[in-house]
mmCIF file of C-alpha atoms and ligand atoms in Angstrom:
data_model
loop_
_atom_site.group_PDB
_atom_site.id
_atom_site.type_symbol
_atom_site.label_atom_id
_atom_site.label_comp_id
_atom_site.label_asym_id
_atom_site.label_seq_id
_atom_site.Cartn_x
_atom_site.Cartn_y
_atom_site.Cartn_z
ATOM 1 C CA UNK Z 901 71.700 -19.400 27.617
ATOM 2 C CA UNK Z 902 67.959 -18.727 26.553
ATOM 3 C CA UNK Z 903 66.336 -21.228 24.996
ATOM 4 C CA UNK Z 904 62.089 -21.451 23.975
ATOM 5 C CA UNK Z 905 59.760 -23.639 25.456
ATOM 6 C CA UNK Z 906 59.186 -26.672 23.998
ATOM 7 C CA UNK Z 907 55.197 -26.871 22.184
ATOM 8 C CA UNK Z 908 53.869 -30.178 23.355
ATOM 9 C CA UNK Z 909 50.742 -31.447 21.927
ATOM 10 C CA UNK Z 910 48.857 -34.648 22.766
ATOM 11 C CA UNK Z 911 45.958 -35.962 21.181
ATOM 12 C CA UNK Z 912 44.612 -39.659 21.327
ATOM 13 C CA UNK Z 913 40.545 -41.104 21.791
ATOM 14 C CA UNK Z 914 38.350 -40.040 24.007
ATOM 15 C CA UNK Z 915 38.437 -41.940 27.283
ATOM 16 C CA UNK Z 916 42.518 -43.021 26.415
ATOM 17 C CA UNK Z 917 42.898 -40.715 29.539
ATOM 18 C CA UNK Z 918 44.737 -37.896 28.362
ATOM 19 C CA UNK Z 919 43.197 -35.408 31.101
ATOM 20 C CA UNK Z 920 44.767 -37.561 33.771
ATOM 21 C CA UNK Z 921 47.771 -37.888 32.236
ATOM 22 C CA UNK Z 922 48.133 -34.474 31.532
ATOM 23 C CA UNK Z 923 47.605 -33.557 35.020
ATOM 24 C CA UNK Z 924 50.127 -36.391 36.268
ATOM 25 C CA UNK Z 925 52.901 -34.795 34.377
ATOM 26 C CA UNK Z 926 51.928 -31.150 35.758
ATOM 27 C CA UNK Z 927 52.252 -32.362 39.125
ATOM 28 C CA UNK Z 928 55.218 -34.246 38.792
ATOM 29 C CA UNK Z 929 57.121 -31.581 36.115
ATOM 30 C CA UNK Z 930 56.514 -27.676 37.280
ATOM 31 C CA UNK Z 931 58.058 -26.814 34.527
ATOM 32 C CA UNK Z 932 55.170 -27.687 32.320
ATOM 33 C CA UNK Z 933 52.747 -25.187 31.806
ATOM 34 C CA UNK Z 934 48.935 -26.557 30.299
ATOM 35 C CA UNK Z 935 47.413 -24.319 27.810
ATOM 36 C CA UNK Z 936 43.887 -23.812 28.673
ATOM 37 C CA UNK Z 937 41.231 -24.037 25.752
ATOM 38 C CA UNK Z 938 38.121 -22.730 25.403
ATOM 39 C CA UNK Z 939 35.223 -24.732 24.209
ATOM 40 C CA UNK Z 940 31.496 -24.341 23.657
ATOM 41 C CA UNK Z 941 30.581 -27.503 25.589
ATOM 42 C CA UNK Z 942 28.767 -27.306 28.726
ATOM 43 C CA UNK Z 943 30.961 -27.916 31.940
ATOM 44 C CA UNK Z 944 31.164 -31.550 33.651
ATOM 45 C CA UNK Z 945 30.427 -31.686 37.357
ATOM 46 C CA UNK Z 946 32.862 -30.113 39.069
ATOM 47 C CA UNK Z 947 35.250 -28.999 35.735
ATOM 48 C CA UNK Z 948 35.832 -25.480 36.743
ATOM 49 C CA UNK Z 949 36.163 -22.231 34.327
ATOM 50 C CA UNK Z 950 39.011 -21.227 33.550
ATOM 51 C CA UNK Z 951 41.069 -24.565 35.186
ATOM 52 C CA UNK Z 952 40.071 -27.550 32.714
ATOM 53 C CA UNK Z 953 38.682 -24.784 30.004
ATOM 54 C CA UNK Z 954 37.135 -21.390 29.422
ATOM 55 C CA UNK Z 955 33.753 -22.275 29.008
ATOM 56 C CA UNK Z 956 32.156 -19.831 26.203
ATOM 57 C CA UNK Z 957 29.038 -19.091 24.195
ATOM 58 C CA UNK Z 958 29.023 -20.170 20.425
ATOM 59 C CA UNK Z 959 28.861 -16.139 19.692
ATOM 60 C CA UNK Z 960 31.978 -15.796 21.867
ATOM 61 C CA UNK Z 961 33.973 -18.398 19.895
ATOM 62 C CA UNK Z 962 32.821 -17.257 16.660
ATOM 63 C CA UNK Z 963 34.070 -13.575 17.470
ATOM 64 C CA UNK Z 964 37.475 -15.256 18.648
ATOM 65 C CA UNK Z 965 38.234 -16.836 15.587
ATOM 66 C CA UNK Z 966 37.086 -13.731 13.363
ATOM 67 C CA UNK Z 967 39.553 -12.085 15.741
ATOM 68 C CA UNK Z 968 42.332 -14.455 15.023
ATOM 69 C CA UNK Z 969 42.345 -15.526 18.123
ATOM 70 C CA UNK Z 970 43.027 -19.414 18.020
ATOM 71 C CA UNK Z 971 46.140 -21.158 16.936
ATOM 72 C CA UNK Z 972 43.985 -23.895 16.117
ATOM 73 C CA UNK Z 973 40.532 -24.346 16.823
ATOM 74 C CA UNK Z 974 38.198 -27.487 15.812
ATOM 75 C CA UNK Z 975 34.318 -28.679 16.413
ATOM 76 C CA UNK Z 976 34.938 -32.078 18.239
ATOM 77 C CA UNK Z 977 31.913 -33.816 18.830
ATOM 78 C CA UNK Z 978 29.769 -31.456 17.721
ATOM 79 C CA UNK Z 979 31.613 -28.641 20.156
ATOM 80 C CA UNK Z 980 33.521 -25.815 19.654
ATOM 81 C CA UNK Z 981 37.521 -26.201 21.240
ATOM 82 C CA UNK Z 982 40.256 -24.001 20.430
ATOM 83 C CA UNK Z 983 43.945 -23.243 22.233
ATOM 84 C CA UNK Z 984 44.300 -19.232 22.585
ATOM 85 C CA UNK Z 985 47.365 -17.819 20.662
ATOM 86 C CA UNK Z 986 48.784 -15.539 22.777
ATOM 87 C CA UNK Z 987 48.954 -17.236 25.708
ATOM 88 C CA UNK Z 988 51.057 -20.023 24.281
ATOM 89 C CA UNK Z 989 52.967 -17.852 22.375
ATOM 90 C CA UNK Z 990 53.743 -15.412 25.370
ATOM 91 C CA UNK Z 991 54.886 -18.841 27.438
ATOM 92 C CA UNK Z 992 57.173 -20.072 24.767
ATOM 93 C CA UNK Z 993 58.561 -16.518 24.536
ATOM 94 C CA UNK Z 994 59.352 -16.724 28.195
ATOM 95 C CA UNK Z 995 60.878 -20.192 27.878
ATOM 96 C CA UNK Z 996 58.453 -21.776 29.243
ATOM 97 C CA UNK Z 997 57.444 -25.845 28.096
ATOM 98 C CA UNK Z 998 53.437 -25.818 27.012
ATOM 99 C CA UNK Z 999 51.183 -28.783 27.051
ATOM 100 C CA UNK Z 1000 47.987 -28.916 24.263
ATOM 101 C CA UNK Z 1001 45.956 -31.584 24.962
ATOM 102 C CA UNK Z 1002 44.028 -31.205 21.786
ATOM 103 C CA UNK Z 1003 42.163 -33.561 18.741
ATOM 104 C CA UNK Z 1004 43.647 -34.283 15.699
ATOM 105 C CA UNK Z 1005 42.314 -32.043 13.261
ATOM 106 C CA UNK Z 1006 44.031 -29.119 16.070
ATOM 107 C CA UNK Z 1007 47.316 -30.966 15.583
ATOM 108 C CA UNK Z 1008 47.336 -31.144 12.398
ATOM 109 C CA UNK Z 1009 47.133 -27.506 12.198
ATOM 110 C CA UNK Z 1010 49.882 -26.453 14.766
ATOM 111 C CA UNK Z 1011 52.087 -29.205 12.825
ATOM 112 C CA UNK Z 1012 51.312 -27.109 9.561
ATOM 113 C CA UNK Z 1013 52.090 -23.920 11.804
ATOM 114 C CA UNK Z 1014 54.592 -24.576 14.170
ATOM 115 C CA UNK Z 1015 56.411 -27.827 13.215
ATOM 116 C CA UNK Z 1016 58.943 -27.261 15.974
ATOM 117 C CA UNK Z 1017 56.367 -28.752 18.288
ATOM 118 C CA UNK Z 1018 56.573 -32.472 19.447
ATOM 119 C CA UNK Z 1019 53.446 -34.545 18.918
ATOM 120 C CA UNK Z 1020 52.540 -37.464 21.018
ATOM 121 C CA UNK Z 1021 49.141 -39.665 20.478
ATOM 122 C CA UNK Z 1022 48.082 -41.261 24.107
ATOM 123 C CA UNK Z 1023 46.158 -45.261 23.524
ATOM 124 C CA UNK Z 1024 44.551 -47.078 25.783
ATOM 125 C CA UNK Z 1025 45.505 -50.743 26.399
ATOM 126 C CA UNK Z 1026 42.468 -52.271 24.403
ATOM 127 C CA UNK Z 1027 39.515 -51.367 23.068
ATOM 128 C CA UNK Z 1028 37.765 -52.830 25.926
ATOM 129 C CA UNK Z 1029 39.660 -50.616 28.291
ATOM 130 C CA UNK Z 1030 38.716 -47.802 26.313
ATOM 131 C CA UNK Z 1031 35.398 -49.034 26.441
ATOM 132 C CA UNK Z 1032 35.219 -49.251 30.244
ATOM 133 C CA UNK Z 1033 36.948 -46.140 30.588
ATOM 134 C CA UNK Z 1034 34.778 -43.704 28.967
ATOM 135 C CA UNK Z 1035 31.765 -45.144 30.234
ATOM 136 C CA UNK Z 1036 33.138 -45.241 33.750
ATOM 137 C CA UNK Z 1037 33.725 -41.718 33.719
ATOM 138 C CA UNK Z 1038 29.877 -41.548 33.589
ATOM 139 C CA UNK Z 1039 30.120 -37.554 32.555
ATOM 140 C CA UNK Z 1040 28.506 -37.865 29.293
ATOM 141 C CA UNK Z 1041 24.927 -39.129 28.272
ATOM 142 C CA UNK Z 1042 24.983 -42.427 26.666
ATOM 143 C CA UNK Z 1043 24.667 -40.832 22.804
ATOM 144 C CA UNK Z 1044 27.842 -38.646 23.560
ATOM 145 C CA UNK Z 1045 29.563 -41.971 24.651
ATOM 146 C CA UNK Z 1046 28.268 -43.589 21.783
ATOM 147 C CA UNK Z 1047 29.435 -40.192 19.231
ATOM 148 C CA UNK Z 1048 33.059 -40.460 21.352
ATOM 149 C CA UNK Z 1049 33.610 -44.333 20.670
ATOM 150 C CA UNK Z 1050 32.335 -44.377 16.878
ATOM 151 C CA UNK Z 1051 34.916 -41.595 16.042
ATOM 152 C CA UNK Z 1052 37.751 -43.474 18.115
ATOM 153 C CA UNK Z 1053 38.786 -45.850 15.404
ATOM 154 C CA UNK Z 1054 38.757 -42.565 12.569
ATOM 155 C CA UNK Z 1055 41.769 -41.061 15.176
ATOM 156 C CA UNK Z 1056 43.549 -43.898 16.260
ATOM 157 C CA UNK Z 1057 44.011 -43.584 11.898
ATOM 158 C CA UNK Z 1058 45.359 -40.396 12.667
ATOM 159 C CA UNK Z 1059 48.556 -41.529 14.507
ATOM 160 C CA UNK Z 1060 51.056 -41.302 11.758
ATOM 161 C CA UNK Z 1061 50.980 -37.491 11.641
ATOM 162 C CA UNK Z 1062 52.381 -38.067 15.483
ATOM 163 C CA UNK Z 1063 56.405 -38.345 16.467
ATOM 164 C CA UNK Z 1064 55.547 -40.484 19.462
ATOM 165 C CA UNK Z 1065 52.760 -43.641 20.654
ATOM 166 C CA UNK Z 1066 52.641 -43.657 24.109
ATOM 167 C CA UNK Z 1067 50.133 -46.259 25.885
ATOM 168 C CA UNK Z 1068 48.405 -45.511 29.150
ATOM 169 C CA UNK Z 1069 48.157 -49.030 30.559
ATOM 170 C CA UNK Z 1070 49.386 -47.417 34.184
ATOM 171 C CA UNK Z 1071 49.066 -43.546 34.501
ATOM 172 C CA UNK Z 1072 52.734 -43.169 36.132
ATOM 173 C CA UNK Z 1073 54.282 -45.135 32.975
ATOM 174 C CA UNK Z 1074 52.120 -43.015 30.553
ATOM 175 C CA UNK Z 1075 53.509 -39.870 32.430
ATOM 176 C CA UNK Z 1076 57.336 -40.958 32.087
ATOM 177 C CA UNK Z 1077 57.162 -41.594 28.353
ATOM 178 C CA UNK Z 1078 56.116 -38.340 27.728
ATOM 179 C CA UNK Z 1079 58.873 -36.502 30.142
ATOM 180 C CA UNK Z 1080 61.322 -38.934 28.520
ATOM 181 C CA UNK Z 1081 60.215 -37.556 25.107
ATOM 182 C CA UNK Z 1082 60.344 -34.243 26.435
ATOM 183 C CA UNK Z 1083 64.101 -34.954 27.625
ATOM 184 C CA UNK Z 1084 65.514 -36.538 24.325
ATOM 185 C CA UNK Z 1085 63.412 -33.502 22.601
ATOM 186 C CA UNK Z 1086 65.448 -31.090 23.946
ATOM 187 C CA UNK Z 1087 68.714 -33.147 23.188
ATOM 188 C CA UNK Z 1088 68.591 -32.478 19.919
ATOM 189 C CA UNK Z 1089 71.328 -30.400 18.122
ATOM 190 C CA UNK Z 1090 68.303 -28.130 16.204
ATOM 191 C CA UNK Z 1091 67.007 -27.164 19.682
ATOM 192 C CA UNK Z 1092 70.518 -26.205 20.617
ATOM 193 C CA UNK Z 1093 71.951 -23.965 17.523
ATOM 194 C CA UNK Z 1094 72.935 -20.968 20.465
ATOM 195 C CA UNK Z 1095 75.094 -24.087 22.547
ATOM 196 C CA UNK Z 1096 76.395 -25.301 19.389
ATOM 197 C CA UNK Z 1097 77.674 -21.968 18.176
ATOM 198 C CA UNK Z 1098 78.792 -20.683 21.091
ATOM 199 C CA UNK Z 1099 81.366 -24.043 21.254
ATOM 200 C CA UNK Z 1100 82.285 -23.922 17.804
ATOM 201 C CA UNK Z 1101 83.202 -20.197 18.760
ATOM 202 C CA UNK Z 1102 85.040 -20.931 21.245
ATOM 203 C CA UNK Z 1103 86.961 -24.010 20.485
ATOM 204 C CA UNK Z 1104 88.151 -21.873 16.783
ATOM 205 C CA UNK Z 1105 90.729 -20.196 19.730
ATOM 206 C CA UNK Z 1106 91.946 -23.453 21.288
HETATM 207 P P1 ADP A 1579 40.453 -38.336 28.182
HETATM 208 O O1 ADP A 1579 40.912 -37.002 28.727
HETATM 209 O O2 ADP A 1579 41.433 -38.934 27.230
HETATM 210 O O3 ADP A 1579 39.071 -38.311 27.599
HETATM 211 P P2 ADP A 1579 40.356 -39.084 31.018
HETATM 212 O O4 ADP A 1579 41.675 -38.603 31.517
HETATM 213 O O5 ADP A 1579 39.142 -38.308 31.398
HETATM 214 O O6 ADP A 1579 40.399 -39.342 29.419
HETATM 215 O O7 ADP A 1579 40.207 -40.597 31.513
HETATM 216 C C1 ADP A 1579 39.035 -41.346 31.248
HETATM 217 C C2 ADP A 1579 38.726 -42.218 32.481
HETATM 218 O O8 ADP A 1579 39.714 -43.230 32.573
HETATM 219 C C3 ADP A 1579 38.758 -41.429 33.783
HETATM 220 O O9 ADP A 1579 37.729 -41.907 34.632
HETATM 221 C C4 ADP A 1579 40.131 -41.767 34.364
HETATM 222 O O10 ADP A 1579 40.150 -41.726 35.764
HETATM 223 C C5 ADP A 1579 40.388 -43.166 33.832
HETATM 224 N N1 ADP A 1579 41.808 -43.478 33.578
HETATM 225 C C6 ADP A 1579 42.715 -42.693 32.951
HETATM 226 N N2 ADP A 1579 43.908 -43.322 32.866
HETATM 227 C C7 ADP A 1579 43.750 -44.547 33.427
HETATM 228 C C8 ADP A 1579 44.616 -45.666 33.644
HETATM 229 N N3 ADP A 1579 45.888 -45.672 33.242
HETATM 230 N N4 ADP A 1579 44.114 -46.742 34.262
HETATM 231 C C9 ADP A 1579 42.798 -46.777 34.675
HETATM 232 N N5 ADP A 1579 41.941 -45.746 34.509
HETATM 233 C C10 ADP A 1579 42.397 -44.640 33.888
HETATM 234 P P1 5GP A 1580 36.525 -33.198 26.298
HETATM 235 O O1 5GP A 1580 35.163 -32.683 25.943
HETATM 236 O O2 5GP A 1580 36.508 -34.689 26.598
HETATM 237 O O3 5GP A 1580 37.216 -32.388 27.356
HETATM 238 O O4 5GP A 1580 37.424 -33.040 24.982
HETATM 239 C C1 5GP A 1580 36.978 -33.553 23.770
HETATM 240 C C2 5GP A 1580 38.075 -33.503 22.731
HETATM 241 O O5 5GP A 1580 38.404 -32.147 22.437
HETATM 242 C C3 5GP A 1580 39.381 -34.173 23.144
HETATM 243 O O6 5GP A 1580 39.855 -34.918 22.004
HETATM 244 C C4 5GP A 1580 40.301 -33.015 23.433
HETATM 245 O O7 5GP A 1580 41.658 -33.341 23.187
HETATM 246 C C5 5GP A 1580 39.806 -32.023 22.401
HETATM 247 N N1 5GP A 1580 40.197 -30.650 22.725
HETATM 248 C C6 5GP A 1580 40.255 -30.048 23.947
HETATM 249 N N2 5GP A 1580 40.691 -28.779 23.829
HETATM 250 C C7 5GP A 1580 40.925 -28.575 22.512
HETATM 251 C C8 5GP A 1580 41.414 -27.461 21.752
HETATM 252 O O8 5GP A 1580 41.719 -26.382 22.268
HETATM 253 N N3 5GP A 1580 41.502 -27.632 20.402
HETATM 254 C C9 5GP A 1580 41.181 -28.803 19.790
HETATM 255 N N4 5GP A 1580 41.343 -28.859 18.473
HETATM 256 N N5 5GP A 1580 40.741 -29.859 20.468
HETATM 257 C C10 5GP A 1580 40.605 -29.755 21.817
#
């Protein structure tokens, strides 16, 4: 029986490790398939294009969203980042589950868009954690840190648009919530309308 991929999208600060946990749940779940964005901000050491993103011009984004191109698309600390429509869509199509690892203001328009998706917001432990997180990861200057932390509070504000918290205190934990969402998600009798009638079809002859 066919049934479409599930839309995942999680958002949460920057630093609350949602790259690693993202990547976690790839290896562990081959089912999952990551969208990959494309952004206007420069590559990190060793982030490769087309892997982690498409790295673009600001004149390439700009034609992509006259183009339609973006199911969502945001400037996040003062960068371009946008998830390519037909990508996802073709995935879904095919049955396939997608990961968006996107910020709120992108959420907030697939919700408006595509409210069969499931929305999970990633914490860290603490603030402190958060702190010594980002700033361990030592791949931005100290201003971007300082842009990235002053707008945490602002999305952590956000998390009421989500259906699920998850905190990433240990990365393997973090990565189970989210494939135990992903499990009761596709439990539920509105993602199973094809099973359901099929049943009610066939028990009518019983
Ligand atoms: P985000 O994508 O949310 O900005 P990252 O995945 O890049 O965050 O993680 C930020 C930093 O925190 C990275 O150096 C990463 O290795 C580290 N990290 C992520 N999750 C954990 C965790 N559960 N415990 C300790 N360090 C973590
Ligand atoms: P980073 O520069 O750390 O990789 O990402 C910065 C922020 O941009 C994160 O909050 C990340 O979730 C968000 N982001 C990454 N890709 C996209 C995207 O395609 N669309 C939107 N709206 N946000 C994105």
């Amino acid at each position: 029986m066919f049934r479409p991929g599930l839309l995942i999208v999680i958002s949460g600060p920057s630093g609350a490790g949602k790259g690693t946990v993202c990547r976690a749940l790839l290896e562990h779940y081959p089912e999952l398939v990551l969208s990959v964005s494309k952004t206007t901000r420069l590559p990190r050491a060793g982030e490769q294009d087309g892997v982690s993103y498409f790295f673009v011009s600001k004149a390439d984004f700009e034609a992509g969203i006259s183009a339609g191109d973006f199911l969502e698309y945001a400037i996040v600390y003062g960068e371009f980042y946008g998830t390519p429509r037909q990508g996802v869509q073709q995935l879904l199509e095919a049955g396939r589950d997608v990961l968006l690892e996107i910020d709120t203001q992108g959420a907030r328009q697939v919700r408006e868009n595509f409210p069969a998706g499931v929305f999970v917001f990633l914490v860290p432990p603490s603030g402190a954690e958060l702190y010594a997180r980002i700033t361990g990861r030592a791949t931005e200057s100290e201003e971007k840190i300082r842009q990235r932390l002053s707008e945490a509070a602002a999305e952590i504000a956000q998390v009421y648009m989500y259906d699920y918290i998850v905190v990433n205190d240990v990365v393997e934990k973090a990565r189970d919530e989210i494939a135990a969402v992903i499990r009761a998600e596709k439990c539920r009798p509105t993602r199973n309308i094809e099973l359901i009638e099929g049943l009610s079809g066939e028990v009518m002859f019983l």
